MMTF fields as JSON, N, C-alpha, C and O atoms, coordinates in Angstrom:
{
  "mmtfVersion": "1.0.0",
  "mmtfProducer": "UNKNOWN",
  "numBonds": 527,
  "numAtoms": 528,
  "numGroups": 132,
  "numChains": 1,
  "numModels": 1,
  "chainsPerModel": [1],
  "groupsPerChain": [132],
  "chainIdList": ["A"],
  "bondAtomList": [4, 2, 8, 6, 12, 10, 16, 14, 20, 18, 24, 22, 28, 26, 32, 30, 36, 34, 40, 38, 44, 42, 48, 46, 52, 50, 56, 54, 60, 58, 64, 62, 68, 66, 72, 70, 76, 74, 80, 78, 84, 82, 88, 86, 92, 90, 96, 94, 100, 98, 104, 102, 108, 106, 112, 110, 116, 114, 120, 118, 124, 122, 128, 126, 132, 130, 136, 134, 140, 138, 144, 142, 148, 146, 152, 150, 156, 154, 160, 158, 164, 162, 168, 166, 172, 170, 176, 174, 180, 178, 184, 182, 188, 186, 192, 190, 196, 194, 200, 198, 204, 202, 208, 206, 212, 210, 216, 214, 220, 218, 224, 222, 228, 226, 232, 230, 236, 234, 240, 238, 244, 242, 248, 246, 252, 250, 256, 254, 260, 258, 264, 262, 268, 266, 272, 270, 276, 274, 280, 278, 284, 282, 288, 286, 292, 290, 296, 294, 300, 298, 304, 302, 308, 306, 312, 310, 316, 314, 320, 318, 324, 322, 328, 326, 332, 330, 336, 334, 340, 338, 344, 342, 348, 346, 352, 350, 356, 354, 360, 358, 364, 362, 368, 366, 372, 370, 376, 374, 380, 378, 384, 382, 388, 386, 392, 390, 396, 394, 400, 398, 404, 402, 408, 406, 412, 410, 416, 414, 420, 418, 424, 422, 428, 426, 432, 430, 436, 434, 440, 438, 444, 442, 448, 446, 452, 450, 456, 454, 460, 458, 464, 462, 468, 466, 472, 470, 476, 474, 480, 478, 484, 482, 488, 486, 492, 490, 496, 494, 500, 498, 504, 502, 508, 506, 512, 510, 516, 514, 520, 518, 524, 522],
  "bondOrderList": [1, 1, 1, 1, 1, 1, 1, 1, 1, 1, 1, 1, 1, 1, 1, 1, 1, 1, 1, 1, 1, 1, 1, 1, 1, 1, 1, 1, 1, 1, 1, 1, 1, 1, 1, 1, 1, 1, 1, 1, 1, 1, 1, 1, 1, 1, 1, 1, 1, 1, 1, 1, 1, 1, 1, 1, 1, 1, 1, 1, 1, 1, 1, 1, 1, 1, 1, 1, 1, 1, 1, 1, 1, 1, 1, 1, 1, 1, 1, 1, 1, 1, 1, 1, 1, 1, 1, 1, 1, 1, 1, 1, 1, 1, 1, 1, 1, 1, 1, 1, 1, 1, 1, 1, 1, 1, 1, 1, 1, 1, 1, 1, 1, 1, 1, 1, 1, 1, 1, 1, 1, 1, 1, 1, 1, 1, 1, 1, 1, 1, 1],
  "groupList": [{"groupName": "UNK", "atomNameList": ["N", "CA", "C", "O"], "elementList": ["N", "C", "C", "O"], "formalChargeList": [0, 0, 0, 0], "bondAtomList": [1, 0, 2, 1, 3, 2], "bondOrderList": [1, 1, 2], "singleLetterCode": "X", "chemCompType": "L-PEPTIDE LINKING"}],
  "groupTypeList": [0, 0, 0, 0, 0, 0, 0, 0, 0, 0, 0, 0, 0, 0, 0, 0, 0, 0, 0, 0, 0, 0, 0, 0, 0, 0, 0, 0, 0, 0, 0, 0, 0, 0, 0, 0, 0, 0, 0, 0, 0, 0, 0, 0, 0, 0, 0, 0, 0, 0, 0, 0, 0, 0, 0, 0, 0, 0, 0, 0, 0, 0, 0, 0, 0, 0, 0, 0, 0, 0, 0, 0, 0, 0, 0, 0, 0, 0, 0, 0, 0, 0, 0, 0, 0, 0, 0, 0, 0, 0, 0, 0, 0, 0, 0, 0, 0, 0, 0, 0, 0, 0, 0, 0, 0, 0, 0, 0, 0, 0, 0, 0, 0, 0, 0, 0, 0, 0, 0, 0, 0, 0, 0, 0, 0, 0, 0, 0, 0, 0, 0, 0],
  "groupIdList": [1, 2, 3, 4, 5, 6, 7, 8, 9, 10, 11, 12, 13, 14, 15, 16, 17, 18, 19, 20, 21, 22, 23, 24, 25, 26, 27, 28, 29, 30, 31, 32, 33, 34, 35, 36, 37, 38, 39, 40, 41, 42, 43, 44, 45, 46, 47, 48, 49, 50, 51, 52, 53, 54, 55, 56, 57, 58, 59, 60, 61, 62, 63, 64, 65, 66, 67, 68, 69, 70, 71, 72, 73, 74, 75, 76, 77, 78, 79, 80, 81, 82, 83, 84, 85, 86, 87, 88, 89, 90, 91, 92, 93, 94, 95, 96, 97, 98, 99, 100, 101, 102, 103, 104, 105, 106, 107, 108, 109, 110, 111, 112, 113, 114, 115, 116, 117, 118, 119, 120, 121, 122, 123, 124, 125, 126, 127, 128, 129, 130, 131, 132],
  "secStructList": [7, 2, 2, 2, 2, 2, 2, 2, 2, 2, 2, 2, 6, 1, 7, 7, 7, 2, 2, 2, 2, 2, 2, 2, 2, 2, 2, 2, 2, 2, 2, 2, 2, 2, 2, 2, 2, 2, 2, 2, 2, 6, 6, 2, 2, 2, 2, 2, 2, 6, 7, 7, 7, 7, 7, 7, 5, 7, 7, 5, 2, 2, 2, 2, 2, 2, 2, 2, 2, 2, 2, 2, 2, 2, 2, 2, 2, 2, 6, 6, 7, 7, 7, 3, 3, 3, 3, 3, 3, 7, 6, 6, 1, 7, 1, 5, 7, 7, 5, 7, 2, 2, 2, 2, 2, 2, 2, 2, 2, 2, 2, 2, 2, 2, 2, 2, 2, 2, 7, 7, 1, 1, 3, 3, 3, 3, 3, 3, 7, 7, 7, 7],
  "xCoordList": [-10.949, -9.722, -9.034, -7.91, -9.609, -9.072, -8.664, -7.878, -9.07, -8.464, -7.198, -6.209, -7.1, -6.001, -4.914, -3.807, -5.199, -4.197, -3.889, -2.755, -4.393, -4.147, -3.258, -2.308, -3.513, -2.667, -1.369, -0.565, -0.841, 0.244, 0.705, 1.785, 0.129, 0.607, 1.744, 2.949, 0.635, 1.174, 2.196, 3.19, 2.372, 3.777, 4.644, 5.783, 4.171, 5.554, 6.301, 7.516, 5.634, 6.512, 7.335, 8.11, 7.617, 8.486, 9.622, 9.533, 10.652, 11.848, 11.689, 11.465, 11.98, 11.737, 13.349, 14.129, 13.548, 13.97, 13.78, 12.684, 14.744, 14.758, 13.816, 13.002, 14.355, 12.86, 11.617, 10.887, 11.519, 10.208, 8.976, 8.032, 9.812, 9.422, 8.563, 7.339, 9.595, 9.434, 7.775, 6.687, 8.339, 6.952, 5.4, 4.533, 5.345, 4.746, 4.076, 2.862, 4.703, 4.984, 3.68, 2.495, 4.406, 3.504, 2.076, 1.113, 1.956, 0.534, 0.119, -1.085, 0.469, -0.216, -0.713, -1.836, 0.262, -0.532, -1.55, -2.538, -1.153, -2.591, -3.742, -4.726, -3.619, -4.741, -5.5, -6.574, -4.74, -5.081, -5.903, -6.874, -5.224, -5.805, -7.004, -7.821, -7.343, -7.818, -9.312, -10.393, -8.811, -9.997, -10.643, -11.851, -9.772, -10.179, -11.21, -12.299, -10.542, -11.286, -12.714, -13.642, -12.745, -14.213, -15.097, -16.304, -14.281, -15.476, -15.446, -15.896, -14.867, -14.687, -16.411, -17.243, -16.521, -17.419, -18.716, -19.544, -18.8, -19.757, -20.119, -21.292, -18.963, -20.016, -20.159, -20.074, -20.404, -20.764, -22.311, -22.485, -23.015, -24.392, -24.092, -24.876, -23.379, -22.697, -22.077, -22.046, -21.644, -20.88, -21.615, -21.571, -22.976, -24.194, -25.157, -26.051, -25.407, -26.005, -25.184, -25.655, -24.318, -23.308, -23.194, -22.963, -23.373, -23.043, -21.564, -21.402, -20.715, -19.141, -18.499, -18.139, -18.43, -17.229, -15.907, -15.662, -14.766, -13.53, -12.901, -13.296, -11.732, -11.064, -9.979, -9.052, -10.369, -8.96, -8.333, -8.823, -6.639, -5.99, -3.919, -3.47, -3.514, -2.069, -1.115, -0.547, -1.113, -0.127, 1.092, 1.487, 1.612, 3.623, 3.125, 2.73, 3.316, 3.643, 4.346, 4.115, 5.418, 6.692, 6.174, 5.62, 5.87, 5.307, 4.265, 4.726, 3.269, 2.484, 3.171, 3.076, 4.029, 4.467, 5.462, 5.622, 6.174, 6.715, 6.252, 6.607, 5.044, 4.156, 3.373, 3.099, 3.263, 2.91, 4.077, 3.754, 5.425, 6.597, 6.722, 7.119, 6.177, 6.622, 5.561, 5.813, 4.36, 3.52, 3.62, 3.406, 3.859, 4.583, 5.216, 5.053, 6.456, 7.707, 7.124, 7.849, 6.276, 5.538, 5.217, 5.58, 4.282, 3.705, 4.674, 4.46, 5.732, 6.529, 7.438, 7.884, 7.367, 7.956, 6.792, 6.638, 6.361, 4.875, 4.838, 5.077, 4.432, 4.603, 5.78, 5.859, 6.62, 8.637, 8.651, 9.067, 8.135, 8.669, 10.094, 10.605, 10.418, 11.433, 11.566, 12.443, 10.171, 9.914, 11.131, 11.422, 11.661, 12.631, 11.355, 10.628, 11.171, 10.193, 11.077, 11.936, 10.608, 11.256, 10.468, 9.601, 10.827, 10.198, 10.706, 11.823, 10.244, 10.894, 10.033, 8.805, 10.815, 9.467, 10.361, 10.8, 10.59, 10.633, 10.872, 9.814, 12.318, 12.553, 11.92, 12.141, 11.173, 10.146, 8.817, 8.076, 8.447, 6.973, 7.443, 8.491, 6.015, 6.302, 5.763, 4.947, 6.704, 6.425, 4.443, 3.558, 4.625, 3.017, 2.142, 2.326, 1.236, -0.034, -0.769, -0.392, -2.429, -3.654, -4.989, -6.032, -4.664, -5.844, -6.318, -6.224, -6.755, -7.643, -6.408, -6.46, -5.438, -4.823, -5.125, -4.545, -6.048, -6.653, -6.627, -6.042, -7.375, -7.988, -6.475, -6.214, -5.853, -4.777, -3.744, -3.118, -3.921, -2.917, -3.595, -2.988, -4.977, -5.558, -5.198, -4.883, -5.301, -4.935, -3.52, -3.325, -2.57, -1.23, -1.135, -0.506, -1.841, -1.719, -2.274, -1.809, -3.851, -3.98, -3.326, -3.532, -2.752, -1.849, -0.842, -1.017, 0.099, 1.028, 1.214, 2.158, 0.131, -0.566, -0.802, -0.134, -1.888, -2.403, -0.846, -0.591, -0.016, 0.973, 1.807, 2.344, 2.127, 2.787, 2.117, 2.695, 0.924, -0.236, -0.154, 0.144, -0.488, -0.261, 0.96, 0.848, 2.192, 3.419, 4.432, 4.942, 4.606, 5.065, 6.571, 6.953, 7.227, 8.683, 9.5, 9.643, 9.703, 10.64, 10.365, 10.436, 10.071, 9.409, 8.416, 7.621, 8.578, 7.137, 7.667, 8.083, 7.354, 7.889, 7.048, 5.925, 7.239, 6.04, 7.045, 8.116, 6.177, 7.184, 6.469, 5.597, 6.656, 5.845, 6.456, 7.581, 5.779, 6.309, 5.3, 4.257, 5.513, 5.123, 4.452, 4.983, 3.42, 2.459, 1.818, 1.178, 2.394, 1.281, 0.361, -0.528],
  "yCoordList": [-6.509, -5.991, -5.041, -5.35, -3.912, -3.243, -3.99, -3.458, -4.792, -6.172, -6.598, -6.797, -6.714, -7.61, -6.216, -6.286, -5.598, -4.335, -4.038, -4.421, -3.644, -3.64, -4.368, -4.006, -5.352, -6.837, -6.656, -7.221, -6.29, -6.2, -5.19, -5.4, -4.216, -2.558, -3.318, -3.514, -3.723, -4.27, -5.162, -4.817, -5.792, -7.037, -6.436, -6.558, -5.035, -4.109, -3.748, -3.821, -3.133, -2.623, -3.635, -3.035, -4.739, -5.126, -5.767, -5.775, -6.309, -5.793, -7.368, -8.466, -6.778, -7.817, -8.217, -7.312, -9.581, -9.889, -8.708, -8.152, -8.337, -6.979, -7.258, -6.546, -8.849, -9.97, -9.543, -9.0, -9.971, -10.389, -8.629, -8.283, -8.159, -6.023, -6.095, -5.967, -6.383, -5.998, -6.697, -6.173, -8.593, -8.417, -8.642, -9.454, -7.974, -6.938, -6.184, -6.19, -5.316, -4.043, -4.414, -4.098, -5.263, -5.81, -6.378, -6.144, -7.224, -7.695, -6.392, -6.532, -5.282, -4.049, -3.836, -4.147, -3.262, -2.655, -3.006, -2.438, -4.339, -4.986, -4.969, -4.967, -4.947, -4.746, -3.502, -3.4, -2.762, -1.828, -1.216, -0.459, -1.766, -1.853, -2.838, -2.621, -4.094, -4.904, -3.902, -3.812, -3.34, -2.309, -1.582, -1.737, -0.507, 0.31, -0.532, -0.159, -1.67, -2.579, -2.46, -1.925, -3.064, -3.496, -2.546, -2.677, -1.225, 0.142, 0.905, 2.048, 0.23, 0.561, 0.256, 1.02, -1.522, -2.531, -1.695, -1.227, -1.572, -0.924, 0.264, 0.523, 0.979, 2.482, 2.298, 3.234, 0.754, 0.83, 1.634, 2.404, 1.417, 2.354, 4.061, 4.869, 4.194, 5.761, 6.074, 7.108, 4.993, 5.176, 5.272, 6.2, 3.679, 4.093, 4.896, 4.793, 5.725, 6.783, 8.48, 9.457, 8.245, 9.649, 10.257, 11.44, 9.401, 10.641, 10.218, 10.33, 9.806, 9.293, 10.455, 10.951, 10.876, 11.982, 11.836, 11.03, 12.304, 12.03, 12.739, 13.849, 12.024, 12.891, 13.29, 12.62, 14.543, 15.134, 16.002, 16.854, 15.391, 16.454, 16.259, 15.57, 16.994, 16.807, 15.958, 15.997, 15.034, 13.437, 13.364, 14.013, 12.623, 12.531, 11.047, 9.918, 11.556, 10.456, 9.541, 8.437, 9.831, 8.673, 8.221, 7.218, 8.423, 7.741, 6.874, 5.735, 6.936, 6.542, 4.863, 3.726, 5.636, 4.614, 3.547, 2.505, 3.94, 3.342, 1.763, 0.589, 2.744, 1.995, 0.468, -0.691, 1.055, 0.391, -0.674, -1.839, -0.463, -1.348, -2.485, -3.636, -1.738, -2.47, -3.813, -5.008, -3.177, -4.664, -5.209, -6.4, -5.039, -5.717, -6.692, -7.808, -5.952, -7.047, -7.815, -8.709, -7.638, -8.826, -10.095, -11.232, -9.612, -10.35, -11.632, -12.84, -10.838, -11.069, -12.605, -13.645, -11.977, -13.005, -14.193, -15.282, -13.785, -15.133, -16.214, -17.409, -15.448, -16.295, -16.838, -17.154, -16.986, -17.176, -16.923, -17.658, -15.822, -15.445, -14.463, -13.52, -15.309, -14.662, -13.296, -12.883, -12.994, -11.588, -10.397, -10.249, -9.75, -8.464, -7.281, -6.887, -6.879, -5.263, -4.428, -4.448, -3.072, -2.218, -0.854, -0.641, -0.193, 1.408, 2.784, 3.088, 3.429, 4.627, 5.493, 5.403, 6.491, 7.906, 9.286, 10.031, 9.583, 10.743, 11.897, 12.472, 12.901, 13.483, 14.713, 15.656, 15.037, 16.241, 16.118, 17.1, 14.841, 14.188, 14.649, 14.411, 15.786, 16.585, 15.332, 14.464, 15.6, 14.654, 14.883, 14.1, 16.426, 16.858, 16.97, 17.78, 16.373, 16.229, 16.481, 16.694, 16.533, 16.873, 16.198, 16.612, 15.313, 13.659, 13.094, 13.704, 12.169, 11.175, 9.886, 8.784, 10.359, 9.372, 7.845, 6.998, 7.753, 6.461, 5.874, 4.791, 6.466, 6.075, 5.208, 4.007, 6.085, 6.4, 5.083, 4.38, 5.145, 3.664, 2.525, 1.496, 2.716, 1.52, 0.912, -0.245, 1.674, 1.742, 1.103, -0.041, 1.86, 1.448, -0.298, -1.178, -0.359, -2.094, -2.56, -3.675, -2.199, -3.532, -3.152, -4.298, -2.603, -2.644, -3.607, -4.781, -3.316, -4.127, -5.706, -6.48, -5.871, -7.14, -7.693, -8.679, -7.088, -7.725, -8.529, -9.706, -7.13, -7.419, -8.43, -9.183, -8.757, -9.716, -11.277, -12.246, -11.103, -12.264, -13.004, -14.198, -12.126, -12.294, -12.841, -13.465, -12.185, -11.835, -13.259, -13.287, -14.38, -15.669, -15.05, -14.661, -15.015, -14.659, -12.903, -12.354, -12.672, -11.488, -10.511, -10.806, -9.414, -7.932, -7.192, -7.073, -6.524, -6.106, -3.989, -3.573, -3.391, -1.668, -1.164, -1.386, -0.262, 0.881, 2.105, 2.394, 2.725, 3.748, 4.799, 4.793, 6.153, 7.112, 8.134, 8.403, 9.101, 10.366, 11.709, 11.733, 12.299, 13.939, 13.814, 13.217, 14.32, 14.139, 15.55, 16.122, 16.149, 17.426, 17.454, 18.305],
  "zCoordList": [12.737, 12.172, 13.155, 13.551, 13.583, 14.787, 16.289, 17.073, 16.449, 17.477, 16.689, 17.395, 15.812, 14.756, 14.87, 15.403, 14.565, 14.139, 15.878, 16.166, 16.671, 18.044, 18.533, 19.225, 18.215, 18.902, 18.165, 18.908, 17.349, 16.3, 17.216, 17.77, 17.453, 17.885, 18.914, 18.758, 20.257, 20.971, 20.59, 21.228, 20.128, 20.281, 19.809, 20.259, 18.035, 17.901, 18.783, 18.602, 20.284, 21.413, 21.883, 22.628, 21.895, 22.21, 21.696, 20.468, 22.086, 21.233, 20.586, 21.096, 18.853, 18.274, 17.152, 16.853, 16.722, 15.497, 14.653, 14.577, 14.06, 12.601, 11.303, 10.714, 11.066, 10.619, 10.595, 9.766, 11.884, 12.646, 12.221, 11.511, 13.149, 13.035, 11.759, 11.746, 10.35, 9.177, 9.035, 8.797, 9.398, 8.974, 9.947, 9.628, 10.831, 11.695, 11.313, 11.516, 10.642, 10.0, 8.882, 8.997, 7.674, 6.674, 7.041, 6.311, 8.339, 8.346, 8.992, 9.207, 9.381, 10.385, 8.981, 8.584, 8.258, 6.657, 6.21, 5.745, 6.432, 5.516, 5.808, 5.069, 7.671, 8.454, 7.899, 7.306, 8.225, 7.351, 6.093, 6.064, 5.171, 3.808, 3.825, 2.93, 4.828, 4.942, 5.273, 4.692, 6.321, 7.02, 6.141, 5.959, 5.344, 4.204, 3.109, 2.672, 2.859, 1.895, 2.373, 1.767, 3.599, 4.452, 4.393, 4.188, 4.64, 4.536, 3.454, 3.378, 2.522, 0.856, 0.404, -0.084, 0.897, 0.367, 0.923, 0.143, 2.151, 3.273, 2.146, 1.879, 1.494, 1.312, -0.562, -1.356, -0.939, -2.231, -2.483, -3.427, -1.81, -1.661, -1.902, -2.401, -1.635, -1.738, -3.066, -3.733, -3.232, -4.701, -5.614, -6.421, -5.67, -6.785, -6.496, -7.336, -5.609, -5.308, -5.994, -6.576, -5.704, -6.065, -5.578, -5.829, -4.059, -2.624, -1.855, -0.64, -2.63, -1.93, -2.296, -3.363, -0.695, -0.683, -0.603, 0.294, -1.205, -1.415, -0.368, -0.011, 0.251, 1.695, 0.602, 0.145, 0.336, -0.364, 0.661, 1.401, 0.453, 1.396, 0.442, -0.474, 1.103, 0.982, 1.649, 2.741, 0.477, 1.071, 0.48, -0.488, 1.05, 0.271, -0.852, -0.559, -1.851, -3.18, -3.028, -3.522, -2.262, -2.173, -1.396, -1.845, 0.207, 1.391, 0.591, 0.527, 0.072, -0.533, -1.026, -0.562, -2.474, -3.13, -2.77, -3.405, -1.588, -0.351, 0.181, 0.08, 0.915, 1.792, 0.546, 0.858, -0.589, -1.301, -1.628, -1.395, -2.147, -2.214, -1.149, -1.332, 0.311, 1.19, 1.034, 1.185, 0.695, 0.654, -0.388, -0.159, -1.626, -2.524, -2.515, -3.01, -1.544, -1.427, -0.091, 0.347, 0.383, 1.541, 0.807, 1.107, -0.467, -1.099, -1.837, -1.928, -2.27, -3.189, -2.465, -2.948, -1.038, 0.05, 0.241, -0.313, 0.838, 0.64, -0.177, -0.007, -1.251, -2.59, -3.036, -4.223, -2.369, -2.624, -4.367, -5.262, -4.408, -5.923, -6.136, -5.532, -7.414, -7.699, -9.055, -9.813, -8.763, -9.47, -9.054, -7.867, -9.897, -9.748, -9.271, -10.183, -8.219, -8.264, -7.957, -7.076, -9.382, -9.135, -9.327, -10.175, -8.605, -8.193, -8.656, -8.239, -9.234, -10.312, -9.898, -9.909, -9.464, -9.297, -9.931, -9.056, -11.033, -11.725, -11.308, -11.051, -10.997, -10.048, -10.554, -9.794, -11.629, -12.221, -11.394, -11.343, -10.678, -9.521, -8.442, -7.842, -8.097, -6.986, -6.167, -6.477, -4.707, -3.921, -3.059, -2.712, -3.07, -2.201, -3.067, -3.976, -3.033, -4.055, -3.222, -2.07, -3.722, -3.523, -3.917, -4.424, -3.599, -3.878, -2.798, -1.734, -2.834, -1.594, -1.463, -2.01, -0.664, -0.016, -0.161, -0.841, 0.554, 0.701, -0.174, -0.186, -1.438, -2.613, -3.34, -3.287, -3.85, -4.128, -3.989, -4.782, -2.511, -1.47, -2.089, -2.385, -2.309, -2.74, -4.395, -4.675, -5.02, -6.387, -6.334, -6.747, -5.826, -5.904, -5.536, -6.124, -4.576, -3.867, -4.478, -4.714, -5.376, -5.912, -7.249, -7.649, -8.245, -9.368, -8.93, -9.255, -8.301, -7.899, -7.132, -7.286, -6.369, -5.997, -7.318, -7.628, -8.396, -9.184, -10.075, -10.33, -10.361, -11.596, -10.742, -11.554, -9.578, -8.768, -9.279, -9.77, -8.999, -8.869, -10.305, -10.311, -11.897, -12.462, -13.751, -14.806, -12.951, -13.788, -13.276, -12.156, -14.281, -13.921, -13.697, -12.594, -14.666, -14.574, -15.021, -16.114, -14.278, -14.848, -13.655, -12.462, -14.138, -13.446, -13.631, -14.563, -12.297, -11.974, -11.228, -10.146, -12.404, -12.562, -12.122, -12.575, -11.04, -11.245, -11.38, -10.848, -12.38, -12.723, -12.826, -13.695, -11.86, -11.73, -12.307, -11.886, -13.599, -13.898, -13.987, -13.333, -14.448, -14.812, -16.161, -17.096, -16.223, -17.426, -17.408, -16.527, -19.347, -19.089, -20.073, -20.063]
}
């Protein structure tokens, strides 16, 4: 996967289709998430043990939910679906939180993967608010 994501880096540098960039861009992510997955699976031993430590730090929500849209609408392209996705984030949702990033990115992609995968006709919302 780090060969895969490398090789992407590289061809980003050079001047590409506006197209092309975007989806670049999308298989880098996935590499990505692809990677996370792999050492997700790797530290199930940690998880049924109860020794998985959480990287908590301060991440942007939107960047987050962003990054997540963008593979969405990758997906959304792939599949030539004609699903509506739409993205709502609640202007009371502080953008700086204090969670495990990672975790987090993961959740968001597979919700939205899943509701893509699943959802024949219409739309597919994520709609983020303020809960007390």
């Amino acid at each position: 996967m780090n060969a895969i994501i490398g090789y992407v880096d590289l061809i980003l540098k050079d001047k590409l289709h506006p197209d092309h960039r975007a989806y670049l861009e999308t298989v880098k992510e996935s590499g990505h998430l692809l990677l996370n997955l792999i050492n997700d699976v790797l530290d199930l031993s940690k998880i049924e043990a109860g020794q998985l430590v959480l990287e908590v730090s301060v991440v942007s929500l939107k960047e987050l939910i962003t990054d997540a849209q963008v593979m969405a609408k990758g997906l959304l392209i792939g599949a030539k679906s004609n699903l509506d996705l739409r993205i709502h984030i609640d202007k009371n949702v502080n953008d700086q939180i204090f969670i495990d990033g990672l975790r987090l990115r993961q959740i968001l992609n597979n919700l939205l993967s899943n509701a893509i995968i699943f959802t024949i006709d219409g739309r597919v919302t994520l709609d983020t608010q303020l809960v007390k």
